[in-house]
Coordinates of C-alpha atoms in Angstrom, one line a residue:
S1 CA -58.3 17.9 -3.1
C2 CA -54.6 17.1 -2.7
E3 CA -53.8 13.4 -3.1
H4 CA -50.5 13.5 -1.3
P5 CA -50.4 10.7 1.4
K6 CA -49.0 13.1 4.0
H7 CA -51.0 16.2 3.1
D8 CA -52.7 16.5 6.5
E9 CA -49.5 16.1 8.3
Y10 CA -47.7 18.7 6.2
K11 CA -50.7 21.1 6.7
N12 CA -50.5 20.8 10.5
Q13 CA -46.8 21.4 10.4
S14 CA -47.0 24.5 8.2
K15 CA -46.3 27.8 9.9
N16 CA -48.1 29.8 7.2
T17 CA -51.6 30.0 8.7
K18 CA -52.8 32.3 6.0
K19 CA -51.9 29.7 3.4
K20 CA -53.7 27.0 5.5
S21 CA -57.0 28.7 5.2
S22 CA -56.6 29.7 1.5
K23 CA -57.0 27.2 -1.3
L24 CA -53.8 25.5 -2.3
N25 CA -52.7 25.4 -5.9
L26 CA -53.2 21.9 -7.2
K27 CA -51.0 20.5 -10.0
K28 CA -50.2 17.2 -11.5
V29 CA -47.7 15.2 -9.5
P30 CA -44.2 15.5 -11.0
K31 CA -42.9 12.4 -12.8
R32 CA -39.9 12.1 -10.6
L33 CA -42.3 11.7 -7.5
I34 CA -44.8 9.3 -9.0
E35 CA -43.0 6.1 -7.9
V36 CA -41.9 7.6 -4.6
L37 CA -45.5 8.7 -3.5
E38 CA -47.0 5.6 -5.2
L39 CA -49.5 7.7 -7.2
N40 CA -50.6 7.6 -10.8
E41 CA -49.8 10.2 -13.5
S42 CA -53.2 11.9 -13.2
S43 CA -52.9 12.5 -9.5
E44 CA -52.7 16.0 -8.3
I45 CA -50.8 17.4 -5.3
C46 CA -50.6 20.9 -3.9
S47 CA -47.5 23.1 -4.1
M48 CA -46.9 22.8 -0.3
C49 CA -46.8 19.0 -0.4
R50 CA -44.5 19.1 -3.4
N51 CA -42.1 21.3 -1.6
K52 CA -42.3 19.5 1.7
T53 CA -41.6 16.2 -0.1
D54 CA -38.2 17.4 -1.2
K55 CA -37.3 18.0 2.4
D56 CA -38.8 14.9 4.0
S57 CA -36.1 12.5 5.1
E58 CA -38.5 9.6 4.6
Y59 CA -38.6 10.3 0.9
L60 CA -35.0 11.5 0.5
Q61 CA -33.7 8.1 1.6
N62 CA -35.9 6.3 -0.9
E63 CA -33.9 4.8 -3.8
K64 CA -36.5 5.9 -6.3
Y65 CA -36.3 9.6 -5.2
K66 CA -34.9 12.1 -7.7
A67 CA -33.9 15.6 -6.6
P68 CA -35.2 18.6 -8.5
I69 CA -32.9 20.2 -11.0
P70 CA -31.7 23.8 -10.1
I71 CA -32.8 26.4 -12.8
K72 CA -31.1 29.7 -13.6
K73 CA -33.3 32.7 -13.8
N74 CA -31.3 34.0 -16.7
N75 CA -32.2 31.0 -18.8
L76 CA -35.8 32.1 -18.9
N77 CA -34.8 35.2 -21.0
D78 CA -32.1 33.4 -23.1
N79 CA -34.4 30.6 -24.4
D80 CA -36.3 32.1 -27.4
N81 CA -38.0 28.8 -28.3
L82 CA -40.2 28.8 -25.2
Q83 CA -43.8 29.9 -25.7
D84 CA -45.3 32.7 -23.6
E85 CA -47.6 30.3 -21.7
S86 CA -44.8 27.9 -20.7
I87 CA -42.6 30.8 -19.6
E88 CA -45.3 32.1 -17.3
T89 CA -45.9 28.7 -15.9
I90 CA -42.2 28.2 -15.1
Q91 CA -42.0 31.7 -13.6
D92 CA -44.9 31.0 -11.3
E93 CA -43.3 27.7 -10.2
L94 CA -40.0 29.5 -9.6
I95 CA -41.6 32.3 -7.5
E96 CA -43.6 29.7 -5.5
A97 CA -40.5 27.5 -4.9
I98 CA -38.5 30.5 -3.8
Q99 CA -41.1 31.5 -1.2
D100 CA -41.1 28.0 0.2
E101 CA -37.3 27.6 0.0
S102 CA -37.5 24.2 -1.8
I103 CA -34.9 24.7 -4.6
E104 CA -31.7 26.6 -4.9
V105 CA -31.9 29.6 -7.2
I106 CA -28.6 30.5 -8.9
Q107 CA -28.2 34.2 -9.0
N108 CA -26.5 36.4 -11.6
E109 CA -22.7 36.3 -12.1
S110 CA -22.4 39.6 -10.3
I111 CA -23.9 38.1 -7.2
E112 CA -21.6 35.1 -7.4
T113 CA -18.6 37.4 -7.7
K114 CA -19.6 39.2 -4.6
Q115 CA -19.8 35.9 -2.7
I116 CA -16.4 34.9 -3.8
K117 CA -14.9 38.2 -2.6
T118 CA -15.3 37.2 1.0
C119 CA -12.7 35.2 2.9
Q120 CA -13.9 31.8 3.8
H121 CA -11.3 31.1 6.5
P122 CA -13.1 29.9 9.7
K123 CA -11.3 32.3 11.9
H124 CA -11.3 35.3 9.5
D125 CA -13.3 37.6 11.9
E126 CA -11.1 36.7 14.8
Y127 CA -7.9 37.4 12.9
L128 CA -9.4 40.7 11.6
N129 CA -10.2 41.9 15.1
Q130 CA -6.6 41.1 16.2
S131 CA -5.2 43.1 13.3
K132 CA -4.2 46.7 13.8
N133 CA -5.3 47.8 10.4
T134 CA -8.9 46.6 10.2
S135 CA -9.7 48.8 7.2
K136 CA -7.1 47.3 4.9
Q137 CA -8.3 45.2 2.0
F138 CA -6.5 41.9 1.8
S139 CA -6.1 40.0 -1.5
L140 CA -7.9 36.7 -2.0
Q141 CA -6.4 33.6 -3.2
K142 CA -7.2 29.9 -3.4
V143 CA -6.6 28.0 -0.2
P144 CA -3.2 26.1 -0.4
T145 CA -3.5 22.4 -0.8
R146 CA -1.6 21.8 2.4
L147 CA -4.2 23.7 4.4
I148 CA -7.4 22.2 2.9
K149 CA -7.7 19.4 5.4
V150 CA -6.6 21.6 8.3
L151 CA -9.2 24.3 7.6
E152 CA -11.8 21.8 6.4
L153 CA -12.4 23.7 3.2
D154 CA -12.9 22.6 -0.4
E155 CA -10.4 23.1 -3.2
L156 CA -12.2 26.1 -4.6
A157 CA -12.4 28.0 -1.3
M158 CA -10.8 31.5 -1.1
I159 CA -8.9 32.9 1.8
C160 CA -7.2 36.2 2.2
S161 CA -3.4 36.8 2.6
M162 CA -3.8 37.8 6.2
C163 CA -5.5 34.6 7.2
K164 CA -2.9 32.5 5.3
K165 CA -0.1 34.1 7.3
K166 CA -2.0 33.9 10.6
T167 CA -2.7 30.2 10.1
D168 CA 1.0 29.4 9.9
K169 CA 1.4 31.0 13.3
D170 CA -1.7 29.8 15.0
S171 CA -0.9 27.1 17.7
Q172 CA -4.3 25.5 17.2
Y173 CA -3.4 24.5 13.6
L174 CA 0.3 23.9 14.2
Q175 CA -0.6 21.1 16.6
T176 CA -2.9 19.2 14.2
E177 CA -1.5 16.1 12.4
E178 CA -2.7 17.3 9.0
Y179 CA -0.8 20.6 9.2
K180 CA 2.2 20.9 6.8
A181 CA 4.6 23.8 7.1
P182 CA 5.3 26.0 4.1
I183 CA 8.6 25.3 2.2
S184 CA 11.0 28.2 2.9
R185 CA 12.7 29.8 -0.1
K186 CA 16.2 31.2 0.0
N187 CA 16.4 34.7 -1.2
N188 CA 19.6 36.3 0.0
N189 CA 20.4 39.2 -2.3
D190 CA 24.0 39.4 -0.8
N191 CA 24.8 36.0 -2.2
I192 CA 23.7 36.7 -5.8
S193 CA 27.0 36.6 -7.6
K194 CA 29.0 35.0 -10.4
I195 CA 31.5 32.2 -9.6
G196 CA 34.2 32.6 -12.3
N197 CA 32.4 32.8 -15.6
H198 CA 29.4 30.7 -14.4
T199 CA 26.2 31.5 -12.6
Y200 CA 24.0 28.8 -10.9
L201 CA 20.3 29.1 -11.6
F202 CA 17.7 27.4 -9.4
R203 CA 14.0 28.0 -9.6
K204 CA 12.9 31.1 -11.5
D205 CA 14.9 34.2 -10.8
I206 CA 17.1 33.2 -7.9
L207 CA 20.9 32.7 -8.3
Y208 CA 22.8 30.6 -5.8
T209 CA 26.5 30.6 -4.9
G210 CA 28.7 27.5 -5.1
E211 CA 28.4 26.9 -1.3
E212 CA 24.7 27.1 -1.4
L213 CA 24.5 24.8 -4.4
Q214 CA 26.7 22.2 -2.6
Q215 CA 24.6 22.5 0.5
F216 CA 21.5 21.9 -1.6
E217 CA 23.1 18.9 -3.3
S218 CA 24.0 17.5 0.1
D219 CA 20.5 17.9 1.5
Y220 CA 19.1 16.3 -1.7
Q221 CA 21.3 13.3 -1.4
E222 CA 20.4 12.9 2.3
I223 CA 16.7 13.0 1.5
M224 CA 17.1 10.5 -1.4
T225 CA 19.0 8.1 0.9
Q226 CA 16.2 8.2 3.5
L227 CA 13.6 7.6 0.8
K228 CA 15.7 4.6 -0.5
I229 CA 16.0 3.1 3.0
S230 CA 12.3 3.5 3.6
S231 CA 11.5 1.7 0.3
E232 CA 13.8 -1.2 0.9
I233 CA 12.5 -4.5 2.2
K234 CA 13.3 -5.3 5.8
L235 CA 15.7 -8.1 6.7
S236 CA 12.9 -10.0 8.5
S237 CA 10.7 -10.0 5.4
K238 CA 13.6 -11.3 3.3
I239 CA 14.2 -14.2 5.8
I240 CA 10.4 -15.1 5.6
K241 CA 10.6 -15.1 1.8
M242 CA 13.7 -17.3 1.8
S243 CA 12.0 -19.7 4.3
N244 CA 9.0 -20.1 2.0
I245 CA 11.3 -20.9 -0.9
L246 CA 13.3 -23.5 1.0
Y247 CA 10.2 -25.1 2.5
N248 CA 8.7 -25.4 -1.0
N249 CA 11.9 -27.0 -2.3
Q250 CA 12.1 -29.6 0.4
H251 CA 8.4 -30.6 1.0
R252 CA 6.7 -29.9 -2.4
L253 CA 9.5 -30.3 -5.0
N254 CA 11.3 -33.0 -2.9
L255 CA 14.7 -31.3 -3.7
K256 CA 17.8 -31.9 -1.6
P257 CA 19.6 -29.0 0.1
I258 CA 21.9 -26.9 -2.1
Y259 CA 25.3 -26.3 -0.6
D260 CA 27.0 -24.7 -3.5
P261 CA 27.0 -20.9 -2.8
I262 CA 26.6 -19.8 -6.4
A263 CA 23.8 -22.3 -7.1
F264 CA 22.1 -21.3 -3.8
K265 CA 22.3 -17.6 -4.6
T266 CA 20.9 -18.1 -8.1
M267 CA 18.1 -20.3 -6.7
L268 CA 16.9 -17.6 -4.3
E269 CA 17.1 -14.7 -6.8
T270 CA 15.3 -16.7 -9.5
A271 CA 12.5 -17.7 -7.1
D272 CA 11.9 -14.1 -5.8
K273 CA 13.2 -10.8 -7.2
D274 CA 13.0 -9.2 -3.8
L275 CA 15.9 -11.5 -2.7
I276 CA 18.3 -10.2 -5.4
G277 CA 21.4 -9.1 -3.6
F278 CA 20.4 -10.6 -0.3
F279 CA 23.2 -13.2 -0.3
D280 CA 25.7 -10.6 -1.4
E281 CA 24.7 -8.4 1.5
L282 CA 25.5 -11.3 3.9
Y283 CA 28.8 -11.9 2.2
A284 CA 29.7 -8.3 2.4
G285 CA 29.3 -8.5 6.2
T286 CA 32.2 -11.0 6.4
N287 CA 34.7 -8.3 5.4
P288 CA 35.9 -10.1 2.3
N289 CA 38.4 -7.4 1.3
T290 CA 40.8 -8.4 4.1
K291 CA 40.7 -12.2 3.6
S292 CA 42.2 -14.6 1.1
E293 CA 40.2 -16.2 -1.7
T294 CA 40.2 -19.6 0.1
T295 CA 38.8 -18.1 3.3
N296 CA 36.2 -16.2 1.4
N297 CA 35.0 -19.3 -0.4
N298 CA 34.8 -21.1 2.9
N299 CA 32.8 -18.2 4.4
K300 CA 30.4 -18.4 1.4
K301 CA 29.7 -22.1 2.3
K302 CA 29.2 -21.2 5.9
L303 CA 26.7 -18.5 4.8
V304 CA 24.7 -21.1 2.9
S305 CA 24.5 -23.2 6.1
L306 CA 23.6 -20.0 8.1
C307 CA 20.7 -19.3 5.7
Y308 CA 19.3 -22.8 6.2
F309 CA 19.5 -22.5 10.0
L310 CA 17.8 -19.1 9.8
A311 CA 15.0 -20.6 7.8
S312 CA 14.7 -23.5 10.2
I313 CA 14.3 -21.1 13.1
N314 CA 11.4 -19.4 11.1
N315 CA 9.9 -22.8 10.2
K316 CA 11.0 -26.0 12.0
Y317 CA 10.0 -28.2 9.1
I318 CA 12.9 -26.9 7.1
N319 CA 15.3 -29.5 8.4
G320 CA 17.2 -30.8 5.4
I321 CA 20.6 -29.6 6.5
K322 CA 20.0 -30.9 10.0
V323 CA 19.1 -34.4 8.7
D324 CA 22.3 -34.4 6.6
I325 CA 24.3 -33.4 9.7
G326 CA 22.6 -36.1 11.8
S327 CA 23.2 -38.8 9.2
Y328 CA 26.8 -37.8 8.9
L329 CA 27.3 -38.0 12.7
E330 CA 25.6 -41.4 12.9
T331 CA 27.7 -42.8 10.1
S332 CA 30.8 -41.4 11.7
G333 CA 30.0 -43.4 14.9
A334 CA 28.7 -40.7 17.1
S335 CA 26.6 -42.0 20.0
S336 CA 22.8 -41.5 20.2
S337 CA 23.2 -39.2 23.2
S338 CA 25.6 -36.9 21.4
I339 CA 23.3 -36.7 18.4
D340 CA 20.3 -35.9 20.6
T341 CA 22.4 -33.2 22.5
L342 CA 23.3 -31.5 19.2
A343 CA 19.6 -31.7 18.3
N344 CA 18.6 -29.9 21.4
I345 CA 21.1 -27.2 20.5
G346 CA 19.5 -26.9 17.1
V347 CA 22.4 -28.2 15.0
S348 CA 21.1 -31.6 14.1
V349 CA 17.9 -33.8 14.3
T350 CA 17.3 -36.5 16.9
R351 CA 18.6 -40.1 16.5
K352 CA 15.0 -41.3 15.8
T353 CA 14.7 -38.9 12.9
V354 CA 18.1 -40.2 11.5
N355 CA 16.9 -43.8 11.8
R356 CA 13.6 -42.9 9.9
K357 CA 15.7 -41.3 7.2
K358 CA 18.0 -44.3 6.9
N359 CA 15.0 -46.6 6.6
F360 CA 13.5 -44.4 3.9
I361 CA 16.7 -44.4 2.0
S362 CA 17.0 -48.2 2.3
N363 CA 13.5 -48.7 1.1
E364 CA 14.0 -46.4 -1.8
H365 CA 17.5 -47.6 -2.7
Q366 CA 16.5 -50.1 -5.4
Q367 CA 14.2 -47.6 -7.0
T368 CA 16.9 -44.9 -6.9
V369 CA 19.5 -47.2 -8.6
D370 CA 16.9 -48.2 -11.2
N371 CA 16.1 -44.6 -12.0
Y372 CA 19.8 -43.7 -12.2
C373 CA 20.5 -46.6 -14.6
L374 CA 17.5 -45.7 -16.8
Q375 CA 18.6 -42.1 -17.0
N376 CA 22.2 -43.0 -17.9
I377 CA 21.7 -46.3 -19.7
E378 CA 23.5 -45.0 -22.9
N379 CA 26.6 -44.0 -21.0
M380 CA 27.0 -46.9 -18.6
F381 CA 29.6 -49.6 -18.3
I382 CA 29.2 -52.5 -15.8
L383 CA 32.4 -54.2 -14.8
N384 CA 32.4 -57.3 -12.6
I385 CA 35.8 -58.4 -11.3
D386 CA 35.7 -61.8 -9.6
D387 CA 38.6 -62.8 -7.5
Y388 CA 37.7 -65.2 -4.7
H389 CA 41.1 -66.4 -3.6
N390 CA 41.2 -63.9 -0.8
I391 CA 37.6 -62.9 -0.1
H392 CA 37.4 -64.5 3.3
R393 CA 39.0 -62.8 6.2
R394 CA 38.3 -62.3 9.9
N395 CA 36.5 -59.1 10.8
Q396 CA 36.2 -57.5 14.2
P397 CA 33.1 -55.2 14.7
T398 CA 33.9 -51.6 15.2
L399 CA 32.0 -48.3 15.4
L400 CA 34.6 -46.4 13.4
Q401 CA 35.0 -48.6 10.3
T402 CA 32.5 -50.4 8.0
H403 CA 32.9 -54.0 6.8
N404 CA 35.3 -54.4 3.9
I405 CA 35.5 -57.1 1.3
Y406 CA 38.8 -57.4 -0.6
H407 CA 39.2 -58.3 -4.3
F408 CA 35.4 -58.2 -5.1
E409 CA 34.3 -55.1 -6.9
L410 CA 31.2 -54.0 -8.8
I411 CA 31.9 -50.9 -10.7
L412 CA 29.2 -48.6 -12.2
D413 CA 30.9 -46.1 -14.5

């Protein structure tokens, strides 16, 4: 008896009632199905169950399942090493498998050739009925790469010349996103000529006049310009990259703002290759050709400040230049309200931020001087000039001038 776990179920589903009543041919379970059916090597199953197993979705989804290997009929005659008994066994299995439609039998080359000679275009019959000459034989060719996705065919599919032409006129395909129009070729026989002693060759056997060649060159340059523009980084992306660099310099490396245009440009281009030429583009926008060298140098300094302000708009914590402006205003005697007003505009920081910065500088002053002296100890001269005869004087407090002491100097050179 068949030891297949679903033998009874397959038997009830079978349409071949004659085969139901007859005895089924029992054979050892194939090695590829032993683990799938959870049987041992000596177990036997009938041909019906073996064939049904290769169609059962329950077993097909099993990781241990292995599909049968297709066998060519011609190989039975080509292999001289097979014994007569093994050949008969294989032939019986093939005939039985063909009857139950369990495996794919590969036919002779002549049959394959006949299958290829049919157009595989999905609307071939429809186009053929629309054609006036239905008896005409159309040449077959591989489906163009641009039409593979549109027609939902594979790369080896063959379509006829009629279907290829009809496809490029069919509104159903023209409206699809995947459709790509064929590239038109110029072939004007009237324009085939020599220009002086020279001929212009383009593609295989097509000659172009000078005007056509110039038009082609113009179209080519236009396409290359569009490709170059599409590959360039957007201005917004460059500002974001610049902001990240300036934030890293201020808050991680504790560096002061750079106001020298050349040093600022070098710093950006060294930190990120995508910013090469960014500062030059901004400078070109100032129309430098019509201005003097002094004006251009001042404009470069203004562009550095502009870059810092653009970065601060992107990230409010990039405020090094605003702190310097606020400190300068406070030292110059500007009132708290005026500094706060400029802070609201976005030019400076608030008076509170300036005071915090001053306290920080005051606390770090001694350490800053010590570090400076240690770094330059070999090149330092300390001169102390004492002259007390006129050190005392009356001073009136003012917001515009700091306290001065005459004839008392400490020089660090």
